[in-house]
Short mmCIF file of C-alpha atoms and ligand atoms in Angstrom, two decimals:
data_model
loop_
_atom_site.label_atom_id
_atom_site.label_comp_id
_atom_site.label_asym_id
_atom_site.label_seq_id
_atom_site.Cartn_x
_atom_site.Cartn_y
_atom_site.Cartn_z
CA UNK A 1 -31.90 30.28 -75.78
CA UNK A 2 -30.24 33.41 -74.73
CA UNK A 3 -30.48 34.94 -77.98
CA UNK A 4 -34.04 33.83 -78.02
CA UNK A 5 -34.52 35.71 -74.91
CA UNK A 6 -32.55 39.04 -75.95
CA UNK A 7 -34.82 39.09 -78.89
CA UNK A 8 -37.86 38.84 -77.31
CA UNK A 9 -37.03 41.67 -74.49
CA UNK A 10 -35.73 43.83 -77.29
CA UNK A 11 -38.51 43.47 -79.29
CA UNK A 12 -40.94 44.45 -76.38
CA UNK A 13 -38.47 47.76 -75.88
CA UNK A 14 -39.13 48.26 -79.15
CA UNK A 15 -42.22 48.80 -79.11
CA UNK A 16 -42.95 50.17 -75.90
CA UNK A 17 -40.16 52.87 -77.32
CA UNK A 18 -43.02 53.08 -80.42
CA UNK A 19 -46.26 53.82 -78.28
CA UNK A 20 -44.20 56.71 -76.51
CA UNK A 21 -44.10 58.10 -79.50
CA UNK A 22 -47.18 58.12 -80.38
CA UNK A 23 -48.48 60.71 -78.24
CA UNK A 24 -46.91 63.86 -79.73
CA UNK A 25 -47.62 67.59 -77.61
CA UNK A 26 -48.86 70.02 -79.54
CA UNK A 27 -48.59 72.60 -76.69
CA UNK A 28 -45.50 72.77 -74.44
CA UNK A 29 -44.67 75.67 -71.94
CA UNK A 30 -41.63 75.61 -69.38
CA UNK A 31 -40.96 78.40 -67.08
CA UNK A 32 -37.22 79.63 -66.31
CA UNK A 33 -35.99 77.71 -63.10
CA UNK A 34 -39.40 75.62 -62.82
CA UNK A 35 -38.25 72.23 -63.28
CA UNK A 36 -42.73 71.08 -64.11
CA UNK A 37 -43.33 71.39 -68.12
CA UNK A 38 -46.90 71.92 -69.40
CA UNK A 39 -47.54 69.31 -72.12
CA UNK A 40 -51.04 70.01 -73.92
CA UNK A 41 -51.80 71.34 -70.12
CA UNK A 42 -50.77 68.77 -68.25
CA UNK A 43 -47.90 69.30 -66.04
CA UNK A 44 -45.30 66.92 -65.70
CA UNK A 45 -41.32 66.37 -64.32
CA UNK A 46 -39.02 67.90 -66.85
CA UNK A 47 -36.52 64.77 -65.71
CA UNK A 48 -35.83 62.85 -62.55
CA UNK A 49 -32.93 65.29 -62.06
CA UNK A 50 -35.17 68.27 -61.28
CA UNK A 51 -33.80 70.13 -64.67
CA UNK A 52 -35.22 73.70 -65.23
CA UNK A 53 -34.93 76.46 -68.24
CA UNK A 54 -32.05 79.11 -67.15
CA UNK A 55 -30.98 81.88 -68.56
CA UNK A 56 -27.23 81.71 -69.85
CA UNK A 57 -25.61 85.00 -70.64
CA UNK A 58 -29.05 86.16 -71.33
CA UNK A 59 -29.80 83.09 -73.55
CA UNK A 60 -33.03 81.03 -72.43
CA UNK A 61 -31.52 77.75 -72.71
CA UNK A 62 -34.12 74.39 -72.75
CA UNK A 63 -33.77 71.15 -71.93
CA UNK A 64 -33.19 69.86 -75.75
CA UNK A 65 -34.43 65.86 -74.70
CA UNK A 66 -37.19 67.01 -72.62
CA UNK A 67 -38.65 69.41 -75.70
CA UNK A 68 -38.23 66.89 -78.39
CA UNK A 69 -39.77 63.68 -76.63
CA UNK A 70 -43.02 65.64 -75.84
CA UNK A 71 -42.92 67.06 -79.87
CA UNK A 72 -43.20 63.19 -80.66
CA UNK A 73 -39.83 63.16 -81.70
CA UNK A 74 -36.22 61.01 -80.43
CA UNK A 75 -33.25 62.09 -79.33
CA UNK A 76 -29.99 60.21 -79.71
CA UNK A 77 -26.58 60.71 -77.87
CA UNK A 78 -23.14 60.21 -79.12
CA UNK A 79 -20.51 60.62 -76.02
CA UNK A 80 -17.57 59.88 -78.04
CA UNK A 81 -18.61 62.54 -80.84
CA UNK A 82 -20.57 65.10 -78.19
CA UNK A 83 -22.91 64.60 -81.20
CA UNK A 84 -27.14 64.75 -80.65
CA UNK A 85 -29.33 63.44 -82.87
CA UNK A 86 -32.81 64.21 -83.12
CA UNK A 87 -35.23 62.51 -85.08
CA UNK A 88 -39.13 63.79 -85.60
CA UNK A 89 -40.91 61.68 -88.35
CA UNK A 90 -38.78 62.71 -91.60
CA UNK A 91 -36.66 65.82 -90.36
CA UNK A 92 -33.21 64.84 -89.06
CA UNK A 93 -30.99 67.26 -86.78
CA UNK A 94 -27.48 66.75 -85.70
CA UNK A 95 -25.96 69.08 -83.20
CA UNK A 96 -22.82 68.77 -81.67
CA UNK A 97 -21.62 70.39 -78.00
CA UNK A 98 -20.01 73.66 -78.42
CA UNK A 99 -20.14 73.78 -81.80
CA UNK A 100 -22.41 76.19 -83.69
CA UNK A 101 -22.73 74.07 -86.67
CA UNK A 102 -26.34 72.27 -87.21
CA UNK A 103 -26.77 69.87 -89.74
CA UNK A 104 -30.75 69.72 -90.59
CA UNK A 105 -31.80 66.99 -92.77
CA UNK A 106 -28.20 66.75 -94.24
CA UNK A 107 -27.76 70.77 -94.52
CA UNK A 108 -25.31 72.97 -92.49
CA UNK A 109 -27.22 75.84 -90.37
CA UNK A 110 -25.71 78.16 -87.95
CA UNK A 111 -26.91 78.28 -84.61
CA UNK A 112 -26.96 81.77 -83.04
CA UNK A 113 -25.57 79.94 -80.01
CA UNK A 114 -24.08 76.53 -78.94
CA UNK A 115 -25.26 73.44 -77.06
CA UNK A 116 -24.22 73.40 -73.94
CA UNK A 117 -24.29 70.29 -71.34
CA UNK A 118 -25.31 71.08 -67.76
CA UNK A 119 -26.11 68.61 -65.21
CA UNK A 120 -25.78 66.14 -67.87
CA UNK A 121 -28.53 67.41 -69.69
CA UNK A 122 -28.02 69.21 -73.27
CA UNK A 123 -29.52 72.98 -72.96
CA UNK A 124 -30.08 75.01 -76.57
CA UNK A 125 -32.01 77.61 -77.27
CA UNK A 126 -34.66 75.56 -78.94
CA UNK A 127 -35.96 78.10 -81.61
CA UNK A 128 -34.00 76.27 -84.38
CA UNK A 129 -35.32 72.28 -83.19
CA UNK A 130 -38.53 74.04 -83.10
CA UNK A 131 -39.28 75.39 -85.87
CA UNK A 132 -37.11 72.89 -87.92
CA UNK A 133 -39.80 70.43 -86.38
CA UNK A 134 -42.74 72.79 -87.33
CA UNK A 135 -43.14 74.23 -83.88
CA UNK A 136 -43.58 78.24 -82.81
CA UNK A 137 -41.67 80.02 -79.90
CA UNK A 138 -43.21 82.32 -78.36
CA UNK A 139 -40.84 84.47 -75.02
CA UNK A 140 -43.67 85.68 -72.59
CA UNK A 141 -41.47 88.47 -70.41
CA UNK A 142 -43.44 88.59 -68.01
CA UNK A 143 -44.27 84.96 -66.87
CA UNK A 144 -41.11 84.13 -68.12
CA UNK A 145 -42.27 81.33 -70.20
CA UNK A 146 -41.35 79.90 -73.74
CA UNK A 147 -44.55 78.61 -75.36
CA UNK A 148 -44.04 76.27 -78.08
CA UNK A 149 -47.12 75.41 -80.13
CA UNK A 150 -47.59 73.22 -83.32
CA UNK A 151 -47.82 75.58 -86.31
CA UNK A 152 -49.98 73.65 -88.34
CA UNK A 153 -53.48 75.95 -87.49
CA UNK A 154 -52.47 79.43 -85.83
CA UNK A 155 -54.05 79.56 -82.51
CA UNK A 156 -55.01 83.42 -83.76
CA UNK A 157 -57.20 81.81 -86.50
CA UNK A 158 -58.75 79.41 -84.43
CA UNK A 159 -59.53 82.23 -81.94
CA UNK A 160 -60.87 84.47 -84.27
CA UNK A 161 -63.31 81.47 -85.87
CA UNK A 162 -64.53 80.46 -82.27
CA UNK A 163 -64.76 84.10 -80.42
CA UNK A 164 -67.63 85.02 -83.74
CA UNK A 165 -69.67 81.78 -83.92
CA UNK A 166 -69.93 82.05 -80.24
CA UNK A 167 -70.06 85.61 -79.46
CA UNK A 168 -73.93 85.61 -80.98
CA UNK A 169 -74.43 82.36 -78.60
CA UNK A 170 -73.69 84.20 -75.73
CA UNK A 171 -76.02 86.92 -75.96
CA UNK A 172 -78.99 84.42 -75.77
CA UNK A 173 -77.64 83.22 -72.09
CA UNK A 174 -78.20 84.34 -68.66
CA UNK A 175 -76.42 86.40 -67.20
CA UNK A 176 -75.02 85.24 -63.78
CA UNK A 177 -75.72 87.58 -60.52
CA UNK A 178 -74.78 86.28 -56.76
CA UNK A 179 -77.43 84.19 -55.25
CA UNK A 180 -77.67 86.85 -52.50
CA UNK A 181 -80.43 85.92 -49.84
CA UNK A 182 -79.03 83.92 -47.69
CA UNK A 183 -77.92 86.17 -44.96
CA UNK A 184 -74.16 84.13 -45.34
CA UNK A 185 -71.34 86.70 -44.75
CA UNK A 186 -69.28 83.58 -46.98
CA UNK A 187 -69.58 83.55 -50.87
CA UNK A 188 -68.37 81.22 -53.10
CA UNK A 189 -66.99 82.74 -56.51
CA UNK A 190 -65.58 79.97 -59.28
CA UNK A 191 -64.80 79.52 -62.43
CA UNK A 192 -64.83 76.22 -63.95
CA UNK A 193 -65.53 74.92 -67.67
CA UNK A 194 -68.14 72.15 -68.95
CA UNK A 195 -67.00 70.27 -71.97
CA UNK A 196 -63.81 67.90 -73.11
CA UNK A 197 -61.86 68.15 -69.61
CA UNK A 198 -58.39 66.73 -68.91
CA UNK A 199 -58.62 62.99 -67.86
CA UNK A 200 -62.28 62.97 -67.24
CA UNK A 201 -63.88 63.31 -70.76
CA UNK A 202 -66.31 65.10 -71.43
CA UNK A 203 -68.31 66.43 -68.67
CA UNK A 204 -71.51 68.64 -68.15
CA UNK A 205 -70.30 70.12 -64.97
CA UNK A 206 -66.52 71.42 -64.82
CA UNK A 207 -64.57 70.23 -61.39
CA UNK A 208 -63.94 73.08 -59.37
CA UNK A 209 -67.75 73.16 -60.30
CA UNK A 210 -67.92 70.33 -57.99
CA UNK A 211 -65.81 71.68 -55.16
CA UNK A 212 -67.19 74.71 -55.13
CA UNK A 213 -70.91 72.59 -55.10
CA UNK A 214 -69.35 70.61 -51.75
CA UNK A 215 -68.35 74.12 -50.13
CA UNK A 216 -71.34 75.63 -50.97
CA UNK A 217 -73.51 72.79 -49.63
CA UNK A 218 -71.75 72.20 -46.55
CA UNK A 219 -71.23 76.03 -45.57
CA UNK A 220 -74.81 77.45 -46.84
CA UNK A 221 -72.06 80.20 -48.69
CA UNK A 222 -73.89 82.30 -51.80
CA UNK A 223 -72.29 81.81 -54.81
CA UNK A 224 -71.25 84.08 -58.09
CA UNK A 225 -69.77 81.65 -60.84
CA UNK A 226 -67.23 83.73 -63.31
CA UNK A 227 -69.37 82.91 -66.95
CA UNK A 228 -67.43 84.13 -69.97
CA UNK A 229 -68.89 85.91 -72.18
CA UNK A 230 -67.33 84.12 -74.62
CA UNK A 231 -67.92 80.32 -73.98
CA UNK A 232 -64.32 78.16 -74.07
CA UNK A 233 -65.43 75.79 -76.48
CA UNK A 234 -65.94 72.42 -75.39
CA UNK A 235 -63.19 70.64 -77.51
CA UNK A 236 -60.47 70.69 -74.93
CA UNK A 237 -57.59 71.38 -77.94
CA UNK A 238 -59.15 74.36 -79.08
CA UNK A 239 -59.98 75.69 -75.27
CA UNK A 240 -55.96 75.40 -74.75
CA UNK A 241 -55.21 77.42 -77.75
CA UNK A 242 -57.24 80.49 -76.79
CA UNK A 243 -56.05 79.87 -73.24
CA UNK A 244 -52.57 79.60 -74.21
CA UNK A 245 -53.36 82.69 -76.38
CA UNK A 246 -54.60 84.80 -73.61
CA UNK A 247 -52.37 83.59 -71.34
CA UNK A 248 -49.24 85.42 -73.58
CA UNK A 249 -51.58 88.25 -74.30
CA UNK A 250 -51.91 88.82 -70.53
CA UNK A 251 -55.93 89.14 -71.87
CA UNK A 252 -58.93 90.14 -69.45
CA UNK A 253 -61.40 88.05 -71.23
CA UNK A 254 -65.15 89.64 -70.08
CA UNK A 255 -67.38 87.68 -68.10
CA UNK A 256 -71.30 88.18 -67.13
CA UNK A 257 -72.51 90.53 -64.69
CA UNK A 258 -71.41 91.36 -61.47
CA UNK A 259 -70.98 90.22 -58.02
CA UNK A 260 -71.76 92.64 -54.84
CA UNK A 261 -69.32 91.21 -52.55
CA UNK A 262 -70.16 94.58 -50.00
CA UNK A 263 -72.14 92.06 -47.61
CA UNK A 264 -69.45 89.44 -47.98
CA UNK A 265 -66.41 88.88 -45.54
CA UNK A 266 -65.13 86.06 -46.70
CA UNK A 267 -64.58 84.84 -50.07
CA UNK A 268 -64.04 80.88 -51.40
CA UNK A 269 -62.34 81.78 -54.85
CA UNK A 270 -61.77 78.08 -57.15
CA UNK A 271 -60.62 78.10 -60.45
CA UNK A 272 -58.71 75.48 -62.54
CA UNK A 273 -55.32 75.74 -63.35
CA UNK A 274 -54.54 76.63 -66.63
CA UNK A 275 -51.01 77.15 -67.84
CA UNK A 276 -49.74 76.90 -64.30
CA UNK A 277 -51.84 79.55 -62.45
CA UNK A 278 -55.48 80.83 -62.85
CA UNK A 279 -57.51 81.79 -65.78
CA UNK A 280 -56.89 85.05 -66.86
CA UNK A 281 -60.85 85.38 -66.42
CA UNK A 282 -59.98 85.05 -62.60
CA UNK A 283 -57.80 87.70 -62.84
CA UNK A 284 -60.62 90.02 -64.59
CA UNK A 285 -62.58 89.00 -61.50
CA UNK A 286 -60.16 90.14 -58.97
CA UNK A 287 -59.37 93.16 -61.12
CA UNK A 288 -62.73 94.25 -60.79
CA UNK A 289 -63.70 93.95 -57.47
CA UNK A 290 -61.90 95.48 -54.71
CA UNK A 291 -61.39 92.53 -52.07
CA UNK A 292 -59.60 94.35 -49.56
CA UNK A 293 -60.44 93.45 -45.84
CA UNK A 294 -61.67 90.23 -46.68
CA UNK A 295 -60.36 86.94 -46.40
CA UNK A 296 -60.27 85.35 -49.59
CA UNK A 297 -59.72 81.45 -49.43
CA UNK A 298 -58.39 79.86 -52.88
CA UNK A 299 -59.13 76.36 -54.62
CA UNK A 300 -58.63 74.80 -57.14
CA UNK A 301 -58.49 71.86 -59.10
CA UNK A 302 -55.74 70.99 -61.98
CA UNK A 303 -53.88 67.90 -63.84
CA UNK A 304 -50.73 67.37 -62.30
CA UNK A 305 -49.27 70.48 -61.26
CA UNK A 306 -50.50 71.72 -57.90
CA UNK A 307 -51.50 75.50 -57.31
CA UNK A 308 -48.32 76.57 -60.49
CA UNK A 309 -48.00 80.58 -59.33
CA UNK A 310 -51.53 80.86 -58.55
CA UNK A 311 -51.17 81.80 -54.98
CA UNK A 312 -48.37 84.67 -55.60
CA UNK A 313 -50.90 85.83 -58.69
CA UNK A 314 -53.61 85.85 -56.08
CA UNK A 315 -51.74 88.07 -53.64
CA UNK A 316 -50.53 90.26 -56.41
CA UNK A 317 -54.28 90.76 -57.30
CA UNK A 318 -55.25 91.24 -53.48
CA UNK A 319 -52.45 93.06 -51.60
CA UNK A 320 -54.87 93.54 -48.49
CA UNK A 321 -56.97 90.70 -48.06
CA UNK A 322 -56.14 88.31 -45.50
CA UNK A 323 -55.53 84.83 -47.91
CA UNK A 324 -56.04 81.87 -45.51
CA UNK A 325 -54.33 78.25 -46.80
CA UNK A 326 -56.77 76.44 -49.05
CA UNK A 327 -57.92 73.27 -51.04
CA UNK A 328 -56.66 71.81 -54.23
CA UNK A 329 -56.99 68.63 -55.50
CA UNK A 330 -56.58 66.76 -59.47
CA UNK A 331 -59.57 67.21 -61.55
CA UNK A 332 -59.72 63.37 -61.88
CA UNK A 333 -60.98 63.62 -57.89
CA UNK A 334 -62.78 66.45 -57.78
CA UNK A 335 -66.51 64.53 -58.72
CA UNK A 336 -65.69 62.44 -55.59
CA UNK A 337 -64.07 65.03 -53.11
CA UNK A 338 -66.77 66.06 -50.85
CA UNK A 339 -65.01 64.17 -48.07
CA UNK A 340 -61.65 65.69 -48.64
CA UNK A 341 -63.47 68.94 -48.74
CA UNK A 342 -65.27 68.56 -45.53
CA UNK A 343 -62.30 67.27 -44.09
CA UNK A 344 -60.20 70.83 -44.96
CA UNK A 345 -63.86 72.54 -43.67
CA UNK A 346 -64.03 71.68 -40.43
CA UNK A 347 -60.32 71.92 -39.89
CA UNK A 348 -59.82 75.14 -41.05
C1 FMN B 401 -56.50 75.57 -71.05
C2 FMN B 401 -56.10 74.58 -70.02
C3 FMN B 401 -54.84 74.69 -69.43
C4 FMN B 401 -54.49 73.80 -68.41
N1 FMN B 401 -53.28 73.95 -67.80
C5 FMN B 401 -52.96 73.14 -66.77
C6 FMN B 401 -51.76 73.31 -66.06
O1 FMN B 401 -50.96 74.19 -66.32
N2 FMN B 401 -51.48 72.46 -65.04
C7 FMN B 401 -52.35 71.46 -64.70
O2 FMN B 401 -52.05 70.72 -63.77
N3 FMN B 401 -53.52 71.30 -65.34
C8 FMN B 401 -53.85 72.11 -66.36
N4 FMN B 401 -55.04 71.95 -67.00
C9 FMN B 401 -55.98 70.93 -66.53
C10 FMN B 401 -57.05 71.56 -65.63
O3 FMN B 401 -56.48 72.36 -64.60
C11 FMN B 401 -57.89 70.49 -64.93
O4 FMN B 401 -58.41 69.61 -65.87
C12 FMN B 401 -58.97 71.14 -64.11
O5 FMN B 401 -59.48 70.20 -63.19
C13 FMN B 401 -60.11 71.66 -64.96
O6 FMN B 401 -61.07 72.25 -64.12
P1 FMN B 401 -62.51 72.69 -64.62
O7 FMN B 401 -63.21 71.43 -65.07
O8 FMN B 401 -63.15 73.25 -63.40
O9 FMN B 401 -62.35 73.68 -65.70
C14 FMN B 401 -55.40 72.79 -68.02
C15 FMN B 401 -56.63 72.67 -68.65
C16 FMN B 401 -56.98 73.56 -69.64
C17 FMN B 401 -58.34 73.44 -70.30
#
């Protein structure tokens, strides 16, 4: 009977083990000492343990589990060999603590530096695992960020492909200007996409679209929304490559006409998060216009991972505005926020 039973539970971890694997990243970013990955844009818990990327010795040293679970792959531990095993479909790696030696699918390689356990958690550059795994690395300096994307389709072709076809699209649309008679001294500028959105589906109006709807109706505000000039397409994949893209490019992607802000005081800025801060569209925003004086008052809406940097981006971009606390919520809420939002209002 016990034996019955032990079969049956293993059986169930079995598969369970099986539908994790299922879901394989194809887009994973982790930020030195930020213990939140980005998986496909959603951010999660590296571990329970609050694990981060460091730099060792000037080494950028990963979390090797973390990494190789969201690829789709396994990772096995030996304690009496301090051997690791990691297993993605066919490709087999072996890697042993302190040791330089590799073995990938049965061959020795030379790591250009060792595993290393801290915290109980194996760190490794991850170049090799990646690319052994048909990955790319890519070392942003300045957001200090590894981005490690699925090689099969070069986000650089897909980019090029989607930036043409649409470019001619977005000629034919209007062109956005600030809704300017009002008499408000408040203005609402967002940006928000329409299409395949993180655990919504696909939706006609993006959800910061919706906050910034609730603020606007229950303040009377104007409102400017950022429009690229270059639509994000709608398939949410492809909108995370460019993103991604621009994001390591530190890219000022254009958007359509201009907002006056002179008659404005105050400013409601919303934008989703997108690799852990705003859209580099915001930051063409902000770029452009000179908020100085004025009291700029964020939200946004995101998947998991809270404001990321956004709010130290935002008073990088606007050294001498006065930036009051503001509202962020999960995408999956926004549609149905208007109380939250009226809530944060009239307590402001
Ligand atoms: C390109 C891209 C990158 C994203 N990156 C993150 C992220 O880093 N953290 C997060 O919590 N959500 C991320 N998301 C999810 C969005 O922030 C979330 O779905 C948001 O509500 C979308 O707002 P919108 O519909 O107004 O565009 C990302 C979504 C996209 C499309």
């Amino acid at each position: 009977m016990q034996k019955k039973i032990l079969f049956i539970l293993t059986s169930i971890l079995m598969i369970i083990g099986l539908c994790f694997n299922v879901y394989a990243a194809e887009n994973i970013a982790l930020r030195i000492d930020d213990p939140i990955m980005q998986a496909d844009g959603a951010g999660k818990e590296i571990d329970e343990y609050g694990t981060a990327p460091v730099i060792v010795e000037g080494r950028t040293l990963l979390p090797v589990r973390a990494v190789v679970e969201e690829m789709g792959g396994s990772v096995d531990w030996n304690s009496e060999e301090r051997k690791v095993t990691l297993t993605k479909d066919d490709d087999v790696i072996v890697l042993t603590i302190d040791s330089k030696d590799a073995l990938y699918n049965e061959q020795v390689s030379e790591l250009d530096s060792t595993p290393v356990i801290i915290n109980n958690r194996t760190m490794l550059p991850i170049r090799f695992i990646a690319e052994s795994f048909g990955f790319d690395v890519e070392w942003n300096e300045d957001t200090k960020t590894v981005n490690i994307s699925k090689n099969t389709q070069k986000a650089s072709d897909i980019t090029t492909e989607v930036t043409t076809e649409q470019a001619t699209e977005a000629g034919t649309e209007e062109i956005s200007v600030p809704d300017n008679n009002s008499g408000s001294n408040a203005i609402v500028v967002y940006f928000s996409r329409a299409g395949e959105n993180y655990g919504v589906g696909n939706v006609e109006i993006g959800n910061t679209a919706h906050i910034a709807n609730f603020i606007i109706d229950n303040t009377g505000a104007d409102s400017f929304e950022i429009i690229p000039e270059v639509p994000y397409p709608e398939a949410y994949d492809e909108t995370t490559k460019i993103a991604q893209k621009e994001k390591n490019e530190n890219a000022r992607p254009k958007y359509k006409g201009e907002a006056d802000l002179s008659s404005y005081s105050t400013i409601y800025l919303g934008y989703p998060i997108w690799y852990g801060t705003m859209p580099m569209i915001v930051k063409t925003f902000l770029e452009n216009n000179d908020l100085s004086g004025k009291t700029v008052i964020p939200f946004s809406t995101h998947a998991g991972s809270g404001w990321g940097s956004s709010l130290n981006d935002l008073k990088e971009l606007c050294p001498d505005s006065d930036i009051e606390e503001g509202f962020s919520v999960a995408g999956t809420e926004a549609a149905n926020a208007e109380d939250k939002v009226k809530n944060w209002l009239e307590q402001r």
